[in-house]
Every structure is written in C-alpha cells, then in structure tokens.
C-alpha cells in the first residue's frame, strides 16, 4: 500500500499555521481527554485535535477493517497491534478526509462539531500503556564524552561499545506525558573524599535529550527479529527526556547500572509521529568501523534527519536554547537496536518503548545533557536572563523540540515540556 | 482484622496429602484455565484447584464488598488493588468455607462440581500482569562470591553494597510460569584473550535461586513509601528462577548492567503465597553493620524462614538436589527494598514484581547458582546419574522448591520447573 498521505503537494481545508509541526502530511496518533471528559484516540492537524473515535462512529472508516471500539480506548496499544497495513490505511484515509478537495466532512457542520477540537480544549494523555521500556546508549559522542569525564580520556569508549548497541532496562511506571511536573528526587549520594553516603535531595538533576520509538507485537518469545525486518515493527517515535540524577547515579550504578537515578521520572511528547511520516527524511547513519557482527548488518538509509533542540525556561519564563542536535548522529540505528534486543529471543510487545540514549552531536553546542554542556559543572551554561546553570534548578522548565524539514514539508513532534519541582522537605 | 486462616489447629473437609505445601493454612492465589477452557482466579488446598470465580457467583463471598467479576479475570491485578483488608477477608472466608465443621459447600454436590478441580485438569497461568519488574542483589554471600570471582577477592563487596539494597530493572515481557520451557539464548560473547566478539549460543546458561514479591498500588509518583509501612503493600511471594547467560553478561554488562544475559527468560511459581500465610515464619534478618541511613532502618522481625532447594533433572528425568538455601539469609529485607525503591518517588503499581537476587547461604552447599556452586566452572557439580555440570545443559530441567515449616504447619510454594531447550540453529 503506497503512503499516499506523504504527498508534499497535498493541502487541507483546515487552517494550518505557517511552520506548524502538524501539516496534513504528518497525521500523528495520540490519546486525549475531550472537553466532555471523554478519552479518545486522535490525530492532529495544525492546532486541531481530531477525535478518531467520533470519526469512526460516524462511518468515515467504513472501508477499513477495524473493530468498532478501536479508537474509543485510553491507549493506542490495540491499534498498534493491528499492524503496519492498518496504520497506513487509517493514515491515508485521514489524509483523504481532510484533503482540501474533499467535502464529505468539510460541509457537514454537525459532524465537524463532533470531531474537531481546538488543541486548547483537550488534555493530552500518555499515548500507550508502556509494557517494557528499554533505554539504549547509542550516541558515540555521548558515550565518548561520559567516558572522558568518568573513566579514561585515552580510552573513553568501553571495549564492547562499537560491537553492541548497549542498552538497559528502565522503569515504565514513571513515564509521563509533556506537561506533568517532575519532583527533584531524594536519595543517597557520596560526598567527595568520603566513604559514608549522605541522604538528601539530588543536587545534580539533569535532562537527557533523547528520542524513543514505540513497537508493535513483533515476535514470539525465543524468536529473534531479523535486522532487515525490524523497521516493520516500529510504529512511530516521540521526543524523550530521560531525567537523570547524576549524583545518585554515581554512587549506585556499579555494578548493575542506573536505577533510582533514572526511575523517578521520564517525560515524552504526546503525539506519536509514524515511521511512515518520517519516511521522506531517511538518511545514512554513520559508517560503522569495525563492521558489526552479521546479525546487526544492514545496508541503506536507516537513520532519520530530525533536528532537535532543548530550551531551559527560568521560573520567570525566560527561554534559552541550550543545545541543538540531530537524531542522525546516532551511531546505532533503531533497526539494529531492535534486532539486538531480540537476538536472544526477548519478546517485544505492542506499546513497548525504546529510548535512543542521549543524542549528542559532534560539537559542544550539540551535546544532549547538562553534564556534557557544562562539562561536569566546570563550564556553567549562560542563560538569557543572565543567570548560569550547571544542572537544572528547581522550578526550571525543560522543553525538548524536534522536527524534520524539506523544502516543501515540515514534520514535527511538538514538544515535551516539564517543570522540575523542589524536592519533598520531609518524608512520612 | 485477625488472620483467622492461620489457625494451626484448623482442619479441612478436603483430602490433603501429608506434607502438602498447600494445607488449609496456606490459601495462595493464582490464575488457571479450567477443564472447560475458562480462565479464572483460584486458590489451592491439597491437590484441589478451587475456582473463586464460581464460588463468588454462587454467593459464597456475599458478605465481602467485592465487584461481581473480581475473580473472573485473567490476572490478579484488580484483586490485589483492592488492598490488604480485602485479601485478608477473602482468605479468612475461604478458610471458613473449607473448614471441616462447615457443611455449606461440603454437602452441596452441584456447587462442589462447579468449584473444585483436580490440579491435574487445570493449567496454571501467570498470576499477574507484571507492569514493572525489579531485581535486587540482596544476598551478602552471593555478592561476595561474585566479587571474589570477578573483581578483587580482598575487597569483594563494592563500597555501596552495605549502604544500598542494590537493584536494577528487568524485563517483564519474558517472565513465564512454571512449566514453560526456555530456549538457550543466542548472543555475543568475548573469547578469552581476544578483543573480537563472536556470535552463537550462550555456553554458560545458569539458574539463579531467587524469590520475588508482588506489590499492590503503593504510592503516588513523587511520594516515598516509609520503611515502616512498606510491608502493607506486599501481597505475597513466589519462587523465582532468574535465568542468566554468564558469558553474554560478562561482555555486555559494563557500564549499564545486565541486559540480554537476563531478559531471554525468568520463571516463577504460579501460586502467590500471601504475606499473611507467611506471618508465623517471621525471623530476624542479619544484623546490619554499618547501620543503614534512617530511611532504611526498621526494628523487629522482617525476614522469613523459607527453606529453598534446587534440583537439576537430566533429560532422562534423574533428579539431583544441587543446593539447599534459605530466604532468611538475605541481608536486606523486602521492606527495605521497597522503601529504597520509592525513596526517589518512583511509583509502584499493583502486580509489580521485585526479585530478591540470588539467595546464597553461608556454606558452599547453599549457593544459589551454578556460577557459585561450580565456582566459575572450576569445581563441576556431580549429579546422581554420574554426569557432571558446570552450568545447565540442553534438555536439563531446573526445579526450585520452597517451604516454611513449624511443628504443626507447613506452608509451601510448590515449585517452578523449567526445561532448557537447545538454541535455535539458524536465525531468519
């Protein structure tokens, strides 16, 4: 089935602001609460949230085999389970319904009343129930920076890094959508030159600029997904802020990896942009030397040119863009990550989420965390209000944005915006 | 509400074999498929599986506030969400229904027909949908053994170990109930004296003798659970075999922890034994020196005297008990683990599972893994058929068992029995 929805010449009868992340060529999927307090699955064009549950009840998807309640759900998991052919058919059909030349909905005011909401009047929810969440560590620049700071500057990359898309398991229960504030965590840290840990709020709370992909049911337990098929099982992508408490991490992470330093919160953008929408923005990923083992080899363009940036907003609301990076810098591709994840037979389900790891670019203004931007606090980052940051302060808001752009089309992710609240003062 | 079901003098009108793990004082909870292919929540007395969905429909729980379909579900998550008071009321009521002096069900043949199954005719399922799974590393003997083998024998324990109940995130999607075979994983390993990894089946597949506890909804995101309240949020425990591929682990685990070495499979026993049933078997846990930070301090008996053993069955079915250990050896208690897990505000949900880590005792015959029993393969373990094992061979079956025993009562967990299948010969 061709991806008709990607036609760059297509226009819609809905008003779309110039430079919107959500032209009719995007058609992402999300879950929202309507003004009537009803949860539904929807899409977005311009600044309109579109209720797919209502559209389906009104018969607009009658030619696609879908269960009656597929969009009347509080997560996208079942729709994602329906597989690529269904996602594509639904996205193409939405594109048709809102095409400027199509009058069927455009001229039906009562239907429009039921289907169209202003983004202001809906409340975005977590789009999927995330069964398992894995975070990779696939930016060579980031892994090198961390290795230079914490290990041996001469041998910054660990021996396994060029052979394995290194990853580890994270916690699903604290993944929250954009807009949900996050509290500075309490925990154990180890003072310099001491062997006695102390208890209190983390002093080194950081963002990590990441993206994450959402999978469909991909395999039976015990069966690997070949790298050549892996992309078929990826539904789409979101922006991902993997909050990190660097001082807690330092004390806890040897030998079993980060735990409380990460699992207090992770934040995602609420609209899942489909891999179909990103198709025009494929690019080569970095050349891999040494060549990976055969189960990880894949020719062709398997990375994506996605511009990324992070703003810090002070409590007074003054924004500063602290970094600009790009998803295409990732050394390991999503296809390789998914093939590696399942080579041992690990089962992947609909709604599972896999993070890229911090996406740092080659230059210091493209680093993906305060740890790197301030180089462990030695080079404070100047903000537009005159203040400085080594890490994130209480009541700062961190905003990640991402978009792809060609001459004719811009496909964006919107944003994931999260305010850091002060730590609890006492515990029960 | 008193835990009436624990009365050691109580007898049932059902036939219970001598030394059964499931006397009327146990009353565990599980999920099974009946002979009519219906999924239901149930309990077990002796060798009878008891359909709680049917009992509830017949009115036997009419004095307890329960939703109509609470037991007609394929997981225990909603029942566990109902909280400790409800679990206790239901368990006490089951104890009353099957008490030797109670005729209401005993003398009603049609009801008995609907409610009672032989264990032979039901198929046990995974008892909960596990949202997040965490594995701790809380046996001092195990951590010391691993440190002696892989790091510095003189400083076997890492500096954080005596201060933190070290834990890490695992994968929920591959947790399977007893009886589900597990396939030897493929993956990357690093040959001795080489810096080039090779691909193939893991050669060092191991069991880990663990137990795990299942939680209820315990807190809001951002709010720690105080150590003094933590036990109220633990529903019960199961036996847990945390399958491990030691050679894959060695190559992948620095710096972010074990990943593919663990997530190919983990196996649990199907009956969740409640903390109420384990109450009579409380014991002191080991004295902790240095004293932990205040948020981890808790006086009193917070460990449990649970005898554990592991058998290896060869393909011909010849069993050998390779280790005998006890849950009481754990250095960190479950209350401390849960308090630590949430001190940063990490949210815990109903059906989450937390593993103890490998439970090794103080003597070499009480070690909880082949890695330790064969001391990295240097001391092969002799089996009763004359063969030897350094690690687990294809078509071996590993069986974990556990039980508590006082003079009058034995409360057991049954077993988790898992056959290791050969690796896939080719991948697609």
Short mmCIF file of C-alpha atoms in Angstrom, two decimals, chain A residues 129-137 151 158-161 163-176 180-188 195-199 221-224 226 229 233 248-249 251-266 290 293-296 340-349 352-354 424 427-428, chain B residues 129-137 151 158-161 163-176 180-188 195-199 221-224 226 229 233 248-249 251-266 290 293-296 340-349 352-354 424 427-428:
data_model
loop_
_atom_site.label_atom_id
_atom_site.label_comp_id
_atom_site.label_asym_id
_atom_site.label_seq_id
_atom_site.Cartn_x
_atom_site.Cartn_y
_atom_site.Cartn_z
CA UNK A 129 0.46 1.72 28.09
CA UNK A 130 4.17 1.02 28.09
CA UNK A 131 4.74 -2.62 29.00
CA UNK A 132 8.51 -2.58 28.97
CA UNK A 133 10.84 0.32 28.45
CA UNK A 134 14.46 -0.08 27.32
CA UNK A 135 16.98 2.70 27.03
CA UNK A 136 19.88 2.44 24.63
CA UNK A 137 23.17 4.32 24.76
CA UNK A 151 36.84 6.91 33.02
CA UNK A 158 34.43 0.79 26.52
CA UNK A 159 35.55 -2.28 24.54
CA UNK A 160 32.01 -3.52 23.86
CA UNK A 161 30.59 -0.21 22.65
CA UNK A 163 30.15 -4.09 18.81
CA UNK A 164 26.91 -3.85 20.78
CA UNK A 165 24.07 -1.31 20.76
CA UNK A 166 24.43 -1.15 24.55
CA UNK A 167 21.10 -0.90 26.34
CA UNK A 168 19.48 -1.47 29.70
CA UNK A 169 16.03 -1.78 31.18
CA UNK A 170 14.20 1.23 32.57
CA UNK A 171 11.02 1.72 34.56
CA UNK A 172 7.67 2.15 32.78
CA UNK A 173 5.63 3.30 35.78
CA UNK A 174 7.10 6.79 35.87
CA UNK A 175 6.95 7.69 32.18
CA UNK A 176 4.72 10.77 31.95
CA UNK A 180 3.38 16.65 34.01
CA UNK A 181 5.74 18.24 36.53
CA UNK A 182 8.54 16.15 37.99
CA UNK A 183 9.82 16.31 41.55
CA UNK A 184 13.52 16.55 42.39
CA UNK A 185 14.35 13.13 43.89
CA UNK A 186 15.68 12.31 47.34
CA UNK A 187 18.39 9.72 47.66
CA UNK A 188 21.82 8.59 48.72
CA UNK A 195 33.16 6.63 52.16
CA UNK A 196 29.95 7.46 54.07
CA UNK A 197 26.90 8.25 51.96
CA UNK A 198 24.54 11.07 52.92
CA UNK A 199 20.79 11.44 52.37
CA UNK A 221 9.39 -15.44 22.95
CA UNK A 222 12.50 -17.28 21.81
CA UNK A 223 12.45 -15.86 18.26
CA UNK A 224 14.77 -13.08 17.11
CA UNK A 226 15.96 -10.08 11.79
CA UNK A 229 12.55 -6.76 9.14
CA UNK A 233 7.61 -3.42 13.80
CA UNK A 248 22.62 9.42 42.86
CA UNK A 249 23.75 7.62 39.68
CA UNK A 251 27.03 6.19 43.91
CA UNK A 252 24.57 3.46 42.90
CA UNK A 253 25.36 2.37 39.36
CA UNK A 254 28.28 -0.04 39.75
CA UNK A 255 27.84 -2.95 39.01
CA UNK A 256 24.20 -3.29 37.92
CA UNK A 257 23.56 0.03 36.19
CA UNK A 258 21.48 3.17 36.87
CA UNK A 259 18.34 2.67 38.98
CA UNK A 260 16.95 5.38 41.28
CA UNK A 261 18.98 7.96 39.35
CA UNK A 262 16.63 7.40 36.43
CA UNK A 263 13.36 5.87 37.58
CA UNK A 264 11.92 8.92 39.37
CA UNK A 265 10.64 10.25 36.00
CA UNK A 266 10.94 10.19 32.22
CA UNK A 290 34.59 -2.23 12.82
CA UNK A 293 28.50 -8.96 13.51
CA UNK A 294 26.23 -10.24 10.69
CA UNK A 295 23.01 -10.14 12.72
CA UNK A 296 23.45 -6.36 13.00
CA UNK A 340 19.98 -6.81 19.06
CA UNK A 341 17.25 -6.61 21.71
CA UNK A 342 15.60 -9.74 20.36
CA UNK A 343 18.60 -11.79 19.22
CA UNK A 344 18.31 -13.76 22.47
CA UNK A 345 14.59 -14.35 21.95
CA UNK A 346 13.42 -11.47 24.16
CA UNK A 347 9.74 -10.80 23.43
CA UNK A 348 8.65 -7.35 22.27
CA UNK A 349 5.03 -6.26 22.69
CA UNK A 352 6.91 -1.14 24.35
CA UNK A 353 9.18 1.87 24.23
CA UNK A 354 12.86 2.06 23.38
CA UNK A 424 9.94 16.95 49.31
CA UNK A 427 9.30 12.09 54.27
CA UNK A 428 6.50 10.48 56.29
CA UNK B 129 0.27 -8.87 34.59
CA UNK B 130 3.65 -7.62 35.69
CA UNK B 131 3.91 -3.92 34.93
CA UNK B 132 7.46 -3.39 36.08
CA UNK B 133 9.94 -5.93 37.37
CA UNK B 134 12.94 -5.03 39.52
CA UNK B 135 15.64 -7.40 40.62
CA UNK B 136 17.61 -6.76 43.78
CA UNK B 137 21.02 -8.14 44.70
CA UNK B 151 36.78 -8.46 40.98
CA UNK B 158 31.63 -2.93 46.32
CA UNK B 159 31.63 0.23 48.51
CA UNK B 160 27.91 0.92 48.04
CA UNK B 161 26.69 -2.60 48.84
CA UNK B 163 24.54 1.07 52.29
CA UNK B 164 22.12 0.40 49.43
CA UNK B 165 19.83 -2.52 48.64
CA UNK B 166 21.33 -2.55 45.15
CA UNK B 167 18.75 -3.25 42.45
CA UNK B 168 18.18 -2.85 38.73
CA UNK B 169 15.33 -3.02 36.27
CA UNK B 170 14.47 -6.23 34.47
CA UNK B 171 12.17 -7.15 31.62
CA UNK B 172 8.54 -8.11 32.30
CA UNK B 173 7.69 -9.47 28.85
CA UNK B 174 9.64 -12.70 29.30
CA UNK B 175 8.50 -13.70 32.79
CA UNK B 176 6.80 -17.07 32.39
CA UNK B 180 7.04 -23.03 30.17
CA UNK B 181 10.26 -24.20 28.52
CA UNK B 182 13.03 -21.71 27.92
CA UNK B 183 15.32 -21.57 24.91
CA UNK B 184 19.10 -21.24 25.25
CA UNK B 185 19.83 -17.71 24.01
CA UNK B 186 22.00 -16.62 21.10
CA UNK B 187 24.25 -13.65 21.55
CA UNK B 188 27.64 -12.00 21.56
CA UNK B 195 39.06 -8.31 21.66
CA UNK B 196 36.74 -9.56 18.89
CA UNK B 197 33.34 -10.82 19.99
CA UNK B 198 31.83 -13.96 18.46
CA UNK B 199 28.20 -14.88 17.83
CA UNK B 221 4.56 9.31 41.79
CA UNK B 222 6.86 11.58 43.79
CA UNK B 223 5.95 10.07 47.19
CA UNK B 224 8.22 7.63 49.03
CA UNK B 226 8.15 4.75 54.55
CA UNK B 229 4.64 0.86 56.12
CA UNK B 233 1.88 -3.06 50.24
CA UNK B 248 26.74 -12.82 27.41
CA UNK B 249 26.57 -10.97 30.72
CA UNK B 251 30.70 -8.95 27.65
CA UNK B 252 27.69 -6.66 27.81
CA UNK B 253 27.20 -5.53 31.41
CA UNK B 254 29.71 -2.70 31.85
CA UNK B 255 28.65 0.08 32.35
CA UNK B 256 24.84 -0.14 32.30
CA UNK B 257 24.19 -3.56 33.82
CA UNK B 258 22.92 -6.96 32.62
CA UNK B 259 20.52 -6.87 29.64
CA UNK B 260 20.33 -9.73 27.10
CA UNK B 261 22.04 -12.01 29.62
CA UNK B 262 18.85 -11.86 31.68
CA UNK B 263 15.90 -10.82 29.56
CA UNK B 264 15.55 -14.00 27.48
CA UNK B 265 13.52 -15.58 30.32
CA UNK B 266 12.64 -15.56 34.00
CA UNK B 290 27.18 -0.22 59.39
CA UNK B 293 20.65 5.52 56.71
CA UNK B 294 17.47 6.38 58.70
CA UNK B 295 15.07 5.85 55.79
CA UNK B 296 16.14 2.18 55.73
CA UNK B 340 14.62 2.25 48.91
CA UNK B 341 12.88 1.71 45.56
CA UNK B 342 10.46 4.55 46.28
CA UNK B 343 12.64 6.99 48.21
CA UNK B 344 13.06 8.98 44.98
CA UNK B 345 9.31 8.98 44.34
CA UNK B 346 9.30 6.02 41.95
CA UNK B 347 5.72 4.80 41.55
CA UNK B 348 4.86 1.19 42.40
CA UNK B 349 1.73 -0.41 40.93
CA UNK B 352 4.77 -5.16 40.04
CA UNK B 353 7.33 -7.81 40.90
CA UNK B 354 10.56 -7.45 42.84
CA UNK B 424 17.88 -22.03 17.57
CA UNK B 427 18.07 -17.21 12.53
CA UNK B 428 15.78 -15.97 9.75
#
